[in-house]
Amino acid sequence: TNGNGHAAPEHQNGSPQPAQDGVRARAVPKSDTFSEIQPEVSPDGVGTAYPPSNADSAADQRRCRHCQTTQLLRTKHCYDCGRCVYTFDHHCFWIGKCVGEKNLRLFYCYVLVEFVTVAWACELCLSTFVYANTKAWARDWFVWNLPSMAAFLLCLGFAMLLGSLLFFHTYTILTGQTSWEVWRREAASYMKDVPPEVFPFSQGWRANLDMVFCRSHRQPPRRWAQPSAPWDEKQRFWWIENQYWSCF
């Protein structure tokens, strides 16, 4: 600010002009493709607002009509939770909340632990089966082991469900996708010009794993850029999705 208490004018490139008394204002750094900025409280006190970026992308054009806040790219409003979720994945009715950028790794660990627990329960059910050495051994074996069989089939069904869910989320994490972008790709406006075999937000499977499991949840949400060609080879997960076949 200058001596009159007014902010010094700035150039378009973010560097401030010198004030009349020779005091310079702090320059605002440019935001790159994956810049991280601190959220600010909106003037109306509702939700979270983000300052405008120099990047001319759809992330700075979207606004949620329900929360009355600026939506970053890949952010979606959840009607069940009544809030916008950063890097929205899906709303899970099992845990009663949305899964997104801040809690995806916790949800993945939860599914993994559930799968291991149910698989262990299947093994315990099998250990309770008894053998019948009677003349009517088939009938007696079925009657004696009916409760164990019912418990095993129930646990096996949950194990198959959790195993499929675990495999699917492993696939989405490795390719830098979200469940909503996989199942509702046509509904995401920022994905309309992206080829089906391209995953525009992927940084390579190692960087994708690091982004989910090693990034602190206390850091501000990522500011994604609008996908545009040319596409990098890291954005193609060829052994699952390519021009010859698709696993989904």
CSV table of C-alpha atoms in Angstrom, one decimal:
chain,number,residue,atom,x,y,z
A,1,THR,CA,0.0,0.0,0.0
A,2,ASN,CA,1.1,3.6,-0.5
A,3,GLY,CA,1.1,6.4,2.1
A,4,ASN,CA,-2.6,7.1,1.5
A,5,GLY,CA,-3.6,3.6,2.5
A,6,HIS,CA,-4.5,2.5,-1.0
A,7,ALA,CA,-3.1,-0.6,-2.8
A,8,ALA,CA,-0.5,0.0,-5.4
A,9,PRO,CA,-1.7,-0.8,-9.0
A,10,GLU,CA,-0.4,-3.9,-10.6
A,11,HIS,CA,0.6,-5.0,-14.1
A,12,GLN,CA,-1.2,-7.9,-15.7
A,13,ASN,CA,1.8,-10.1,-15.2
A,14,GLY,CA,1.4,-9.8,-11.4
A,15,SER,CA,4.3,-7.4,-10.6
A,16,PRO,CA,3.1,-4.2,-8.9
A,17,GLN,CA,3.9,-0.7,-10.1
A,18,PRO,CA,6.0,1.4,-7.7
A,19,ALA,CA,3.9,3.7,-5.5
A,20,GLN,CA,4.5,7.4,-5.4
A,21,ASP,CA,6.3,7.2,-2.1
A,22,GLY,CA,8.6,4.5,-3.5
A,23,VAL,CA,6.9,1.6,-1.6
A,24,ARG,CA,6.2,-1.5,-3.6
A,25,ALA,CA,3.3,-3.9,-2.9
A,26,ARG,CA,4.0,-7.6,-2.7
A,27,ALA,CA,3.8,-9.3,-6.1
A,28,VAL,CA,1.3,-12.1,-6.6
A,29,PRO,CA,2.9,-15.3,-8.0
A,30,LYS,CA,1.5,-16.8,-11.2
A,31,SER,CA,-0.4,-20.0,-10.9
A,32,ASP,CA,0.8,-22.9,-13.0
A,33,THR,CA,-1.0,-26.1,-14.1
A,34,PHE,CA,-1.1,-27.7,-10.6
A,35,SER,CA,-0.6,-24.6,-8.4
A,36,GLU,CA,-2.0,-24.8,-4.9
A,37,ILE,CA,-3.6,-21.7,-3.4
A,38,GLN,CA,-5.0,-21.0,0.0
A,39,PRO,CA,-8.8,-20.7,0.2
A,40,GLU,CA,-10.4,-17.4,1.3
A,41,VAL,CA,-13.8,-16.9,2.9
A,42,SER,CA,-16.3,-15.5,0.4
A,43,PRO,CA,-17.7,-12.0,1.1
A,44,ASP,CA,-21.1,-13.3,1.8
A,45,GLY,CA,-19.7,-15.7,4.4
A,46,VAL,CA,-21.0,-18.8,2.6
A,47,GLY,CA,-18.6,-21.6,1.7
A,48,THR,CA,-15.2,-21.0,0.3
A,49,ALA,CA,-14.1,-18.7,-2.5
A,50,TYR,CA,-10.9,-18.7,-4.5
A,51,PRO,CA,-9.1,-15.7,-5.9
A,52,PRO,CA,-9.0,-15.4,-9.7
A,53,SER,CA,-6.2,-17.1,-11.6
A,54,ASN,CA,-4.2,-15.8,-14.5
A,55,ALA,CA,-4.9,-19.1,-16.3
A,56,ASP,CA,-7.8,-18.8,-18.7
A,57,SER,CA,-9.5,-22.1,-17.7
A,58,ALA,CA,-12.9,-23.5,-16.9
A,59,ALA,CA,-11.9,-23.8,-13.3
A,60,ASP,CA,-12.2,-20.0,-12.9
A,61,GLN,CA,-15.5,-19.9,-14.7
A,62,ARG,CA,-17.6,-22.4,-12.8
A,63,ARG,CA,-19.8,-21.4,-9.8
A,64,CYS,CA,-22.0,-23.6,-7.7
A,65,ARG,CA,-25.5,-22.2,-7.6
A,66,HIS,CA,-26.2,-24.1,-4.4
A,67,CYS,CA,-23.1,-23.2,-2.3
A,68,GLN,CA,-22.6,-19.8,-4.0
A,69,THR,CA,-18.9,-20.5,-4.3
A,70,THR,CA,-16.4,-20.8,-7.1
A,71,GLN,CA,-15.9,-24.4,-8.2
A,72,LEU,CA,-12.4,-25.6,-9.0
A,73,LEU,CA,-12.1,-28.1,-11.9
A,74,ARG,CA,-13.1,-31.6,-11.0
A,75,THR,CA,-15.2,-30.3,-8.1
A,76,LYS,CA,-18.8,-31.4,-7.9
A,77,HIS,CA,-21.7,-30.5,-5.7
A,78,CYS,CA,-23.1,-33.5,-3.8
A,79,TYR,CA,-26.9,-33.2,-3.2
A,80,ASP,CA,-26.8,-35.9,-0.4
A,81,CYS,CA,-24.2,-34.0,1.6
A,82,GLY,CA,-25.2,-30.5,0.5
A,83,ARG,CA,-21.7,-29.3,-0.2
A,84,CYS,CA,-19.1,-29.2,-3.0
A,85,VAL,CA,-16.4,-31.8,-2.9
A,86,TYR,CA,-12.9,-31.3,-4.3
A,87,THR,CA,-11.9,-33.9,-6.9
A,88,PHE,CA,-15.2,-35.6,-6.4
A,89,ASP,CA,-15.1,-39.4,-6.6
A,90,HIS,CA,-18.5,-40.7,-5.4
A,91,HIS,CA,-21.0,-40.5,-2.5
A,92,CYS,CA,-20.7,-43.7,-0.4
A,93,PHE,CA,-23.9,-44.6,1.4
A,94,TRP,CA,-21.9,-47.2,3.5
A,95,ILE,CA,-20.0,-44.5,5.3
A,96,GLY,CA,-22.6,-41.8,4.8
A,97,LYS,CA,-20.4,-39.2,3.2
A,98,CYS,CA,-18.7,-38.3,0.0
A,99,VAL,CA,-15.3,-39.6,-1.1
A,100,GLY,CA,-13.0,-37.0,-2.7
A,101,GLU,CA,-9.5,-35.5,-2.7
A,102,LYS,CA,-9.2,-35.2,1.1
A,103,ASN,CA,-10.3,-38.7,2.1
A,104,LEU,CA,-9.8,-41.0,-0.9
A,105,ARG,CA,-6.8,-42.7,0.7
A,106,LEU,CA,-8.8,-43.3,3.9
A,107,PHE,CA,-11.6,-44.8,1.9
A,108,TYR,CA,-9.2,-47.1,0.0
A,109,CYS,CA,-7.6,-48.3,3.2
A,110,TYR,CA,-11.1,-48.9,4.6
A,111,VAL,CA,-12.1,-51.1,1.6
A,112,LEU,CA,-8.8,-52.9,1.8
A,113,VAL,CA,-9.2,-53.7,5.5
A,114,GLU,CA,-12.8,-54.8,5.0
A,115,PHE,CA,-11.7,-57.1,2.1
A,116,VAL,CA,-9.0,-58.7,4.3
A,117,THR,CA,-11.4,-59.1,7.2
A,118,VAL,CA,-14.1,-60.7,5.1
A,119,ALA,CA,-11.6,-63.0,3.4
A,120,TRP,CA,-10.4,-64.1,6.8
A,121,ALA,CA,-14.1,-64.7,7.8
A,122,CYS,CA,-14.4,-67.0,4.8
A,123,GLU,CA,-11.4,-69.0,6.0
A,124,LEU,CA,-12.9,-69.3,9.5
A,125,CYS,CA,-16.2,-70.5,8.0
A,126,LEU,CA,-14.5,-73.2,6.1
A,127,SER,CA,-12.7,-74.4,9.2
A,128,THR,CA,-16.0,-75.2,10.9
A,129,PHE,CA,-17.0,-77.8,8.3
A,130,VAL,CA,-17.2,-81.3,9.7
A,131,TYR,CA,-17.1,-84.7,7.9
A,132,ALA,CA,-19.8,-87.3,8.1
A,133,ASN,CA,-18.8,-91.0,8.3
A,134,THR,CA,-22.4,-92.3,8.5
A,135,LYS,CA,-24.2,-94.4,5.9
A,136,ALA,CA,-26.2,-91.4,4.8
A,137,TRP,CA,-23.1,-89.2,4.8
A,138,ALA,CA,-24.3,-86.8,2.0
A,139,ARG,CA,-27.5,-85.9,3.9
A,140,ASP,CA,-25.8,-85.7,7.2
A,141,TRP,CA,-22.9,-83.6,5.9
A,142,PHE,CA,-25.4,-81.2,4.3
A,143,VAL,CA,-27.5,-80.9,7.5
A,144,TRP,CA,-24.5,-80.6,9.9
A,145,ASN,CA,-22.8,-78.0,7.7
A,146,LEU,CA,-25.8,-76.0,6.6
A,147,PRO,CA,-25.1,-73.0,9.0
A,148,SER,CA,-21.4,-73.0,8.1
A,149,MET,CA,-22.3,-73.1,4.4
A,150,ALA,CA,-24.7,-70.2,4.7
A,151,ALA,CA,-22.2,-68.1,6.6
A,152,PHE,CA,-19.5,-69.0,4.0
A,153,LEU,CA,-21.6,-68.0,1.0
A,154,LEU,CA,-22.6,-64.7,2.7
A,155,CYS,CA,-19.0,-63.9,3.4
A,156,LEU,CA,-17.9,-65.0,-0.1
A,157,GLY,CA,-20.5,-62.6,-1.6
A,158,PHE,CA,-19.1,-59.7,0.4
A,159,ALA,CA,-15.6,-60.7,-0.4
A,160,MET,CA,-16.3,-60.7,-4.2
A,161,LEU,CA,-18.1,-57.3,-3.9
A,162,LEU,CA,-15.2,-55.7,-1.9
A,163,GLY,CA,-12.6,-57.3,-4.1
A,164,SER,CA,-14.2,-55.8,-7.2
A,165,LEU,CA,-14.5,-52.4,-5.5
A,166,LEU,CA,-10.8,-52.6,-4.4
A,167,PHE,CA,-9.7,-53.5,-8.0
A,168,PHE,CA,-11.8,-50.7,-9.5
A,169,HIS,CA,-10.4,-48.0,-7.2
A,170,THR,CA,-6.9,-49.3,-7.7
A,171,TYR,CA,-7.4,-48.8,-11.4
A,172,THR,CA,-8.8,-45.3,-11.0
A,173,ILE,CA,-6.0,-44.2,-8.6
A,174,LEU,CA,-3.3,-45.6,-11.0
A,175,THR,CA,-4.8,-43.8,-14.0
A,176,GLY,CA,-5.5,-40.5,-12.1
A,177,GLN,CA,-9.3,-40.8,-12.6
A,178,THR,CA,-12.3,-40.6,-10.3
A,179,SER,CA,-15.3,-42.9,-10.2
A,180,TRP,CA,-17.6,-40.1,-11.5
A,181,GLU,CA,-15.3,-39.5,-14.4
A,182,VAL,CA,-15.3,-43.2,-15.3
A,183,TRP,CA,-19.0,-43.8,-15.1
A,184,ARG,CA,-20.3,-40.4,-16.1
A,185,ARG,CA,-17.6,-39.2,-18.4
A,186,GLU,CA,-20.1,-37.7,-20.8
A,187,ALA,CA,-21.6,-35.6,-18.0
A,188,ALA,CA,-18.2,-33.9,-17.2
A,189,SER,CA,-18.0,-30.9,-19.4
A,190,TYR,CA,-14.2,-30.7,-19.1
A,191,MET,CA,-13.9,-34.2,-20.6
A,192,LYS,CA,-15.9,-33.7,-23.7
A,193,ASP,CA,-12.9,-33.2,-26.0
A,194,VAL,CA,-10.7,-35.9,-24.4
A,195,PRO,CA,-10.3,-39.2,-26.3
A,196,PRO,CA,-11.6,-42.3,-24.4
A,197,GLU,CA,-8.1,-43.8,-24.1
A,198,VAL,CA,-6.6,-40.7,-22.6
A,199,PHE,CA,-6.6,-39.9,-18.9
A,200,PRO,CA,-5.8,-36.1,-18.9
A,201,PHE,CA,-5.1,-35.8,-15.1
A,202,SER,CA,-2.6,-38.7,-14.9
A,203,GLN,CA,1.0,-37.9,-14.0
A,204,GLY,CA,2.2,-41.4,-14.3
A,205,TRP,CA,1.3,-44.2,-11.9
A,206,ARG,CA,4.0,-43.5,-9.4
A,207,ALA,CA,3.0,-39.8,-9.2
A,208,ASN,CA,-0.7,-40.7,-9.0
A,209,LEU,CA,0.0,-43.0,-6.1
A,210,ASP,CA,2.1,-40.3,-4.4
A,211,MET,CA,-0.7,-37.8,-4.9
A,212,VAL,CA,-3.3,-40.0,-3.2
A,213,PHE,CA,-1.4,-41.7,-0.4
A,214,CYS,CA,1.6,-39.3,0.4
A,215,ARG,CA,0.0,-35.9,0.1
A,216,SER,CA,-1.1,-34.3,3.4
A,217,HIS,CA,-4.8,-33.6,3.7
A,218,ARG,CA,-3.9,-30.3,5.3
A,219,GLN,CA,-2.6,-28.9,2.1
A,220,PRO,CA,-5.0,-26.8,0.0
A,221,PRO,CA,-6.9,-28.5,-2.8
A,222,ARG,CA,-5.2,-28.9,-6.1
A,223,ARG,CA,-6.1,-26.4,-8.9
A,224,TRP,CA,-6.4,-28.6,-12.0
A,225,ALA,CA,-6.1,-27.1,-15.5
A,226,GLN,CA,-8.5,-27.6,-18.3
A,227,PRO,CA,-7.4,-30.7,-20.3
A,228,SER,CA,-6.1,-30.0,-23.8
A,229,ALA,CA,-4.0,-31.7,-26.4
A,230,PRO,CA,-1.3,-32.7,-27.1
A,231,TRP,CA,-1.5,-35.6,-24.7
A,232,ASP,CA,1.5,-36.9,-22.8
A,233,GLU,CA,2.4,-40.6,-22.8
A,234,LYS,CA,1.9,-40.7,-19.1
A,235,GLN,CA,-1.7,-40.0,-19.7
A,236,ARG,CA,-2.2,-43.3,-21.5
A,237,PHE,CA,-2.6,-46.5,-19.4
A,238,TRP,CA,-2.1,-48.8,-22.3
A,239,TRP,CA,-2.4,-52.2,-20.8
A,240,ILE,CA,-5.9,-51.6,-19.5
A,241,GLU,CA,-7.2,-49.0,-22.0
A,242,ASN,CA,-6.0,-48.7,-25.6
A,243,GLN,CA,-7.2,-48.7,-29.1
A,244,TYR,CA,-7.7,-52.5,-29.2
A,245,TRP,CA,-9.5,-53.3,-26.0
A,246,SER,CA,-11.1,-51.7,-22.9
A,247,CYS,CA,-11.5,-53.3,-19.5
A,248,PHE,CA,-14.4,-51.0,-18.6
